[in-house]
Amino acid sequence: ETGVTQTPRHLFMGMTNKKSLKCEQHLGHNAMYWYKQSAKKPLELMFVYNFKEQTENNSVPSRFSPECPNSSHLFLHLHTLQPEDSALYLCASSQEGGTGAEKLFFGSGTQLSVL
Amino acid sequence: GQNIDQPTEMTATEGAIVQINCTYQTSGFNGLFWYQQHAGEAPTFLSYNVLDGLEEKGRFSSFLSRSKGYSYLLLKELQMKDSASYLCAVRDRDYKLSFGAGTTVTVRA
């Protein structure tokens, strides 16, 4: 148990569907992240939120839309996805203090399959 | 962009020692992390190095040489539960974190 909970664990969706991934952290952290993990590839940072404000968007297609209503919750809204978007989507949180030593706490991820 | 290299796979026997190397080329350096990820589970933090040298934590140790852009994770007295993927990650001068593709370690009986 890492203190970061993601739902659902598995998601199958068609290319025309709309779905949302949910993440909740119980650690009191001030930063939350979405990462994409594809087989045999490095973790790709998608979005970063600090104190609920989006501070980073790594050229992610607009079919992925993040939402951070408060510092404990993070959503990733999905619509009109492509088969190449099939991957494990990981949420993470950290307590950012500017030292560089801050470690990430990850959720177990949502395994997304786009059919 | 940042470049972080680590071997794709390694296999070792229970009770043995395995060393996972990580080389990096980044714009500046502000620390290197190792994470462990069991299949279907969340990555979890193992170690952090920002100064040169060896950090020991039980059966696991991590080494850093900033001048060589090189780190290794040493797993001693391997156990079956150590079968997992090990991720190397580096913070650059802007504190951005980049990950390697991970090394899958398989421990055989």
mmCIF file of C-alpha atoms in Angstrom:
data_model
loop_
_atom_site.group_PDB
_atom_site.id
_atom_site.type_symbol
_atom_site.label_atom_id
_atom_site.label_comp_id
_atom_site.label_asym_id
_atom_site.label_seq_id
_atom_site.Cartn_x
_atom_site.Cartn_y
_atom_site.Cartn_z
ATOM 1 C CA GLU A 1 0.000 0.000 0.000
ATOM 2 C CA THR A 2 1.679 3.180 -1.234
ATOM 3 C CA GLY A 3 -0.974 5.673 -0.159
ATOM 4 C CA VAL A 4 -1.940 6.358 -3.774
ATOM 5 C CA THR A 5 -5.078 4.656 -5.075
ATOM 6 C CA GLN A 6 -6.046 4.387 -8.720
ATOM 7 C CA THR A 7 -9.300 3.188 -10.255
ATOM 8 C CA PRO A 8 -10.142 1.297 -12.324
ATOM 9 C CA ARG A 9 -7.313 -1.255 -12.449
ATOM 10 C CA HIS A 10 -8.284 -2.332 -15.953
ATOM 11 C CA LEU A 11 -10.198 -0.476 -18.646
ATOM 12 C CA PHE A 12 -11.272 -1.555 -22.097
ATOM 13 C CA MET A 13 -12.660 1.143 -24.345
ATOM 14 C CA GLY A 14 -13.578 1.686 -27.933
ATOM 15 C CA MET A 15 -12.117 4.514 -29.939
ATOM 16 C CA THR A 16 -15.334 6.538 -29.678
ATOM 17 C CA ASN A 17 -15.874 6.096 -25.937
ATOM 18 C CA LYS A 18 -15.340 8.630 -23.170
ATOM 19 C CA LYS A 19 -13.944 7.406 -19.868
ATOM 20 C CA SER A 20 -12.095 8.798 -16.869
ATOM 21 C CA LEU A 21 -9.257 7.509 -14.721
ATOM 22 C CA LYS A 22 -9.250 8.441 -11.055
ATOM 23 C CA CYS A 23 -6.393 8.869 -8.615
ATOM 24 C CA GLU A 24 -6.479 9.701 -4.910
ATOM 25 C CA GLN A 25 -3.533 10.222 -2.581
ATOM 26 C CA HIS A 26 -3.783 9.936 1.207
ATOM 27 C CA LEU A 27 -0.300 11.271 1.956
ATOM 28 C CA GLY A 28 -0.921 15.019 2.199
ATOM 29 C CA HIS A 29 1.392 15.668 -0.761
ATOM 30 C CA ASN A 30 1.340 18.890 -2.755
ATOM 31 C CA ALA A 31 2.139 17.535 -6.221
ATOM 32 C CA MET A 32 0.465 14.913 -8.409
ATOM 33 C CA TYR A 33 1.486 13.409 -11.750
ATOM 34 C CA TRP A 34 0.213 11.303 -14.623
ATOM 35 C CA TYR A 35 2.708 8.977 -16.320
ATOM 36 C CA LYS A 36 2.278 6.637 -19.287
ATOM 37 C CA GLN A 37 4.136 3.306 -19.170
ATOM 38 C CA SER A 38 4.394 1.283 -22.375
ATOM 39 C CA ALA A 39 6.148 -2.068 -22.597
ATOM 40 C CA LYS A 40 9.949 -1.819 -22.824
ATOM 41 C CA LYS A 41 9.824 2.000 -22.866
ATOM 42 C CA PRO A 42 10.722 4.596 -20.227
ATOM 43 C CA LEU A 43 7.997 6.136 -18.124
ATOM 44 C CA GLU A 44 6.654 9.177 -19.973
ATOM 45 C CA LEU A 45 5.575 12.160 -17.904
ATOM 46 C CA MET A 46 2.233 13.492 -19.140
ATOM 47 C CA PHE A 47 1.016 16.107 -16.647
ATOM 48 C CA VAL A 48 2.125 17.673 -13.368
ATOM 49 C CA TYR A 49 0.018 19.521 -10.844
ATOM 50 C CA ASN A 50 1.482 21.544 -7.972
ATOM 51 C CA PHE A 51 -0.990 22.810 -5.390
ATOM 52 C CA LYS A 52 -3.813 22.004 -7.849
ATOM 53 C CA GLU A 53 -2.268 24.129 -10.618
ATOM 54 C CA GLN A 54 -1.070 22.446 -13.783
ATOM 55 C CA THR A 55 2.610 23.184 -14.129
ATOM 56 C CA GLU A 56 3.541 20.825 -16.926
ATOM 57 C CA ASN A 57 1.955 19.379 -20.041
ATOM 58 C CA ASN A 58 4.441 17.359 -22.018
ATOM 59 C CA SER A 59 2.932 17.830 -25.478
ATOM 60 C CA VAL A 60 0.163 15.398 -24.684
ATOM 61 C CA PRO A 61 -2.607 15.087 -27.330
ATOM 62 C CA SER A 62 -5.835 16.868 -26.440
ATOM 63 C CA ARG A 63 -7.706 13.556 -26.315
ATOM 64 C CA PHE A 64 -6.177 13.311 -22.818
ATOM 65 C CA SER A 65 -7.587 15.932 -20.465
ATOM 66 C CA PRO A 66 -6.450 16.156 -16.826
ATOM 67 C CA GLU A 67 -8.416 17.582 -13.930
ATOM 68 C CA CYS A 68 -7.228 18.302 -10.403
ATOM 69 C CA PRO A 69 -10.130 19.521 -8.226
ATOM 70 C CA ASN A 70 -8.033 19.498 -5.031
ATOM 71 C CA SER A 71 -4.573 18.440 -3.888
ATOM 72 C CA SER A 72 -5.724 14.891 -3.102
ATOM 73 C CA HIS A 73 -7.554 13.975 -6.296
ATOM 74 C CA LEU A 74 -6.493 13.750 -9.911
ATOM 75 C CA PHE A 75 -8.451 12.643 -12.948
ATOM 76 C CA LEU A 76 -7.519 11.837 -16.521
ATOM 77 C CA HIS A 77 -10.426 12.194 -18.931
ATOM 78 C CA LEU A 78 -10.134 10.160 -22.110
ATOM 79 C CA HIS A 79 -11.999 10.563 -25.394
ATOM 80 C CA THR A 80 -11.589 9.343 -28.976
ATOM 81 C CA LEU A 81 -8.430 7.438 -28.110
ATOM 82 C CA GLN A 82 -6.245 5.577 -30.580
ATOM 83 C CA PRO A 83 -4.982 1.976 -30.312
ATOM 84 C CA GLU A 84 -1.452 3.287 -29.657
ATOM 85 C CA ASP A 85 -2.763 4.857 -26.438
ATOM 86 C CA SER A 86 -3.065 1.383 -24.933
ATOM 87 C CA ALA A 87 -0.659 1.363 -21.975
ATOM 88 C CA LEU A 88 -0.409 1.388 -18.197
ATOM 89 C CA TYR A 89 -1.289 4.825 -16.822
ATOM 90 C CA LEU A 90 0.352 5.564 -13.508
ATOM 91 C CA CYS A 91 -0.536 8.275 -11.059
ATOM 92 C CA ALA A 92 2.059 9.506 -8.578
ATOM 93 C CA SER A 93 2.361 12.080 -5.826
ATOM 94 C CA SER A 94 5.221 13.768 -4.000
ATOM 95 C CA GLN A 95 5.857 16.446 -1.405
ATOM 96 C CA GLU A 96 7.823 18.982 -3.423
ATOM 97 C CA GLY A 97 10.275 21.079 -1.429
ATOM 98 C CA GLY A 98 12.708 22.109 -4.145
ATOM 99 C CA THR A 99 15.599 19.953 -2.925
ATOM 100 C CA GLY A 100 15.485 17.412 -5.745
ATOM 101 C CA ALA A 101 15.433 14.542 -3.260
ATOM 102 C CA GLU A 102 11.674 14.239 -3.286
ATOM 103 C CA LYS A 103 10.607 10.707 -4.146
ATOM 104 C CA LEU A 104 7.511 9.703 -6.021
ATOM 105 C CA PHE A 105 4.783 7.526 -4.558
ATOM 106 C CA PHE A 106 2.990 5.638 -7.327
ATOM 107 C CA GLY A 107 -0.394 4.043 -7.618
ATOM 108 C CA SER A 108 -0.731 0.563 -9.133
ATOM 109 C CA GLY A 109 -1.937 2.010 -12.403
ATOM 110 C CA THR A 110 -4.798 1.563 -14.815
ATOM 111 C CA GLN A 111 -4.113 -0.889 -17.637
ATOM 112 C CA LEU A 112 -5.875 0.688 -20.598
ATOM 113 C CA SER A 113 -6.727 -1.222 -23.752
ATOM 114 C CA VAL A 114 -8.155 0.717 -26.690
ATOM 115 C CA LEU A 115 -10.038 -1.577 -29.018
ATOM 116 C CA GLY B 1 16.561 15.237 -24.598
ATOM 117 C CA GLN B 2 17.811 13.161 -21.732
ATOM 118 C CA ASN B 3 19.334 9.735 -22.316
ATOM 119 C CA ILE B 4 19.254 7.037 -19.666
ATOM 120 C CA ASP B 5 20.451 3.518 -20.497
ATOM 121 C CA GLN B 6 20.109 0.310 -18.540
ATOM 122 C CA PRO B 7 20.101 -3.343 -19.606
ATOM 123 C CA THR B 8 16.761 -4.776 -20.615
ATOM 124 C CA GLU B 9 16.978 -8.068 -18.770
ATOM 125 C CA MET B 10 19.154 -9.908 -16.267
ATOM 126 C CA THR B 11 18.889 -13.387 -14.784
ATOM 127 C CA ALA B 12 20.535 -14.614 -11.605
ATOM 128 C CA THR B 13 20.324 -17.474 -9.133
ATOM 129 C CA GLU B 14 18.813 -17.300 -5.670
ATOM 130 C CA GLY B 15 21.454 -16.283 -3.136
ATOM 131 C CA ALA B 16 23.679 -14.671 -5.754
ATOM 132 C CA ILE B 17 24.554 -11.014 -6.381
ATOM 133 C CA VAL B 18 23.351 -8.960 -9.331
ATOM 134 C CA GLN B 19 24.557 -5.524 -10.403
ATOM 135 C CA ILE B 20 22.281 -3.362 -12.572
ATOM 136 C CA ASN B 21 24.108 -0.573 -14.361
ATOM 137 C CA CYS B 22 22.646 2.747 -15.403
ATOM 138 C CA THR B 23 24.402 5.347 -17.545
ATOM 139 C CA TYR B 24 22.975 8.778 -18.168
ATOM 140 C CA GLN B 25 23.507 11.868 -20.285
ATOM 141 C CA THR B 26 21.431 14.742 -18.971
ATOM 142 C CA SER B 27 21.404 18.524 -18.925
ATOM 143 C CA GLY B 28 22.919 18.933 -15.482
ATOM 144 C CA PHE B 29 22.347 16.636 -12.527
ATOM 145 C CA ASN B 30 20.277 16.901 -9.360
ATOM 146 C CA GLY B 31 20.051 13.340 -8.143
ATOM 147 C CA LEU B 32 19.497 9.745 -9.246
ATOM 148 C CA PHE B 33 16.774 7.393 -8.067
ATOM 149 C CA TRP B 34 16.186 3.655 -8.236
ATOM 150 C CA TYR B 35 12.663 2.250 -8.116
ATOM 151 C CA GLN B 36 11.454 -1.365 -7.958
ATOM 152 C CA GLN B 37 8.324 -2.444 -9.800
ATOM 153 C CA HIS B 38 6.810 -5.902 -9.414
ATOM 154 C CA ALA B 39 4.606 -7.056 -12.280
ATOM 155 C CA GLY B 40 1.178 -5.438 -12.040
ATOM 156 C CA GLU B 41 2.160 -3.283 -9.087
ATOM 157 C CA ALA B 42 3.204 0.278 -8.344
ATOM 158 C CA PRO B 43 6.858 1.296 -8.638
ATOM 159 C CA THR B 44 8.301 1.811 -5.158
ATOM 160 C CA PHE B 45 11.289 3.895 -4.108
ATOM 161 C CA LEU B 46 14.525 2.053 -3.358
ATOM 162 C CA SER B 47 17.332 4.613 -3.205
ATOM 163 C CA TYR B 48 18.514 8.149 -3.912
ATOM 164 C CA ASN B 49 22.063 9.287 -4.689
ATOM 165 C CA VAL B 50 23.164 12.870 -5.227
ATOM 166 C CA LEU B 51 26.816 12.667 -4.133
ATOM 167 C CA ASP B 52 29.450 10.254 -5.398
ATOM 168 C CA GLY B 53 29.809 7.021 -3.525
ATOM 169 C CA LEU B 54 27.935 4.050 -2.198
ATOM 170 C CA GLU B 55 24.659 4.121 -0.273
ATOM 171 C CA GLU B 56 23.860 0.878 1.496
ATOM 172 C CA LYS B 57 20.416 -0.147 2.642
ATOM 173 C CA GLY B 58 20.222 -3.740 3.789
ATOM 174 C CA ARG B 59 20.675 -6.157 0.887
ATOM 175 C CA PHE B 60 20.469 -3.306 -1.638
ATOM 176 C CA SER B 61 23.212 -0.748 -2.377
ATOM 177 C CA SER B 62 23.383 2.044 -4.918
ATOM 178 C CA PHE B 63 26.514 3.668 -6.271
ATOM 179 C CA LEU B 64 26.981 6.951 -8.124
ATOM 180 C CA SER B 65 29.811 8.485 -10.129
ATOM 181 C CA ARG B 66 28.753 11.904 -11.402
ATOM 182 C CA SER B 67 31.914 12.421 -13.467
ATOM 183 C CA LYS B 68 31.218 9.193 -15.369
ATOM 184 C CA GLY B 69 27.439 9.628 -15.585
ATOM 185 C CA TYR B 70 27.117 6.181 -14.064
ATOM 186 C CA SER B 71 25.231 4.409 -11.309
ATOM 187 C CA TYR B 72 24.614 0.843 -10.313
ATOM 188 C CA LEU B 73 22.154 -0.944 -8.067
ATOM 189 C CA LEU B 74 23.589 -3.949 -6.291
ATOM 190 C CA LEU B 75 21.263 -6.659 -5.036
ATOM 191 C CA LYS B 76 22.871 -9.121 -2.650
ATOM 192 C CA GLU B 77 21.659 -12.490 -1.325
ATOM 193 C CA LEU B 78 19.025 -12.592 -4.029
ATOM 194 C CA GLN B 79 15.587 -13.868 -3.091
ATOM 195 C CA MET B 80 12.773 -14.993 -5.368
ATOM 196 C CA LYS B 81 10.766 -11.918 -4.332
ATOM 197 C CA ASP B 82 13.475 -9.712 -5.882
ATOM 198 C CA SER B 83 12.232 -10.727 -9.341
ATOM 199 C CA ALA B 84 10.955 -7.386 -10.623
ATOM 200 C CA SER B 85 11.719 -4.489 -12.918
ATOM 201 C CA TYR B 86 14.244 -1.919 -11.638
ATOM 202 C CA LEU B 87 13.924 1.640 -12.909
ATOM 203 C CA CYS B 88 16.736 4.199 -12.946
ATOM 204 C CA ALA B 89 15.646 7.867 -12.959
ATOM 205 C CA VAL B 90 17.683 11.084 -13.086
ATOM 206 C CA ARG B 91 16.830 14.697 -12.229
ATOM 207 C CA ASP B 92 18.383 17.278 -14.513
ATOM 208 C CA ARG B 93 19.398 20.861 -13.712
ATOM 209 C CA ASP B 94 15.760 21.980 -14.044
ATOM 210 C CA TYR B 95 14.732 19.235 -11.586
ATOM 211 C CA LYS B 96 12.911 17.343 -14.327
ATOM 212 C CA LEU B 97 12.892 13.606 -13.757
ATOM 213 C CA SER B 98 13.609 11.210 -16.639
ATOM 214 C CA PHE B 99 13.359 7.422 -16.433
ATOM 215 C CA GLY B 100 15.230 4.609 -18.102
ATOM 216 C CA ALA B 101 13.230 1.793 -19.709
ATOM 217 C CA GLY B 102 13.842 -0.491 -16.739
ATOM 218 C CA THR B 103 15.750 -3.734 -16.169
ATOM 219 C CA THR B 104 13.757 -6.910 -15.625
ATOM 220 C CA VAL B 105 15.524 -9.152 -13.132
ATOM 221 C CA THR B 106 14.543 -12.812 -12.976
ATOM 222 C CA VAL B 107 15.716 -14.820 -9.971
ATOM 223 C CA ARG B 108 15.911 -18.564 -10.518
ATOM 224 C CA ALA B 109 15.867 -21.200 -7.807
#
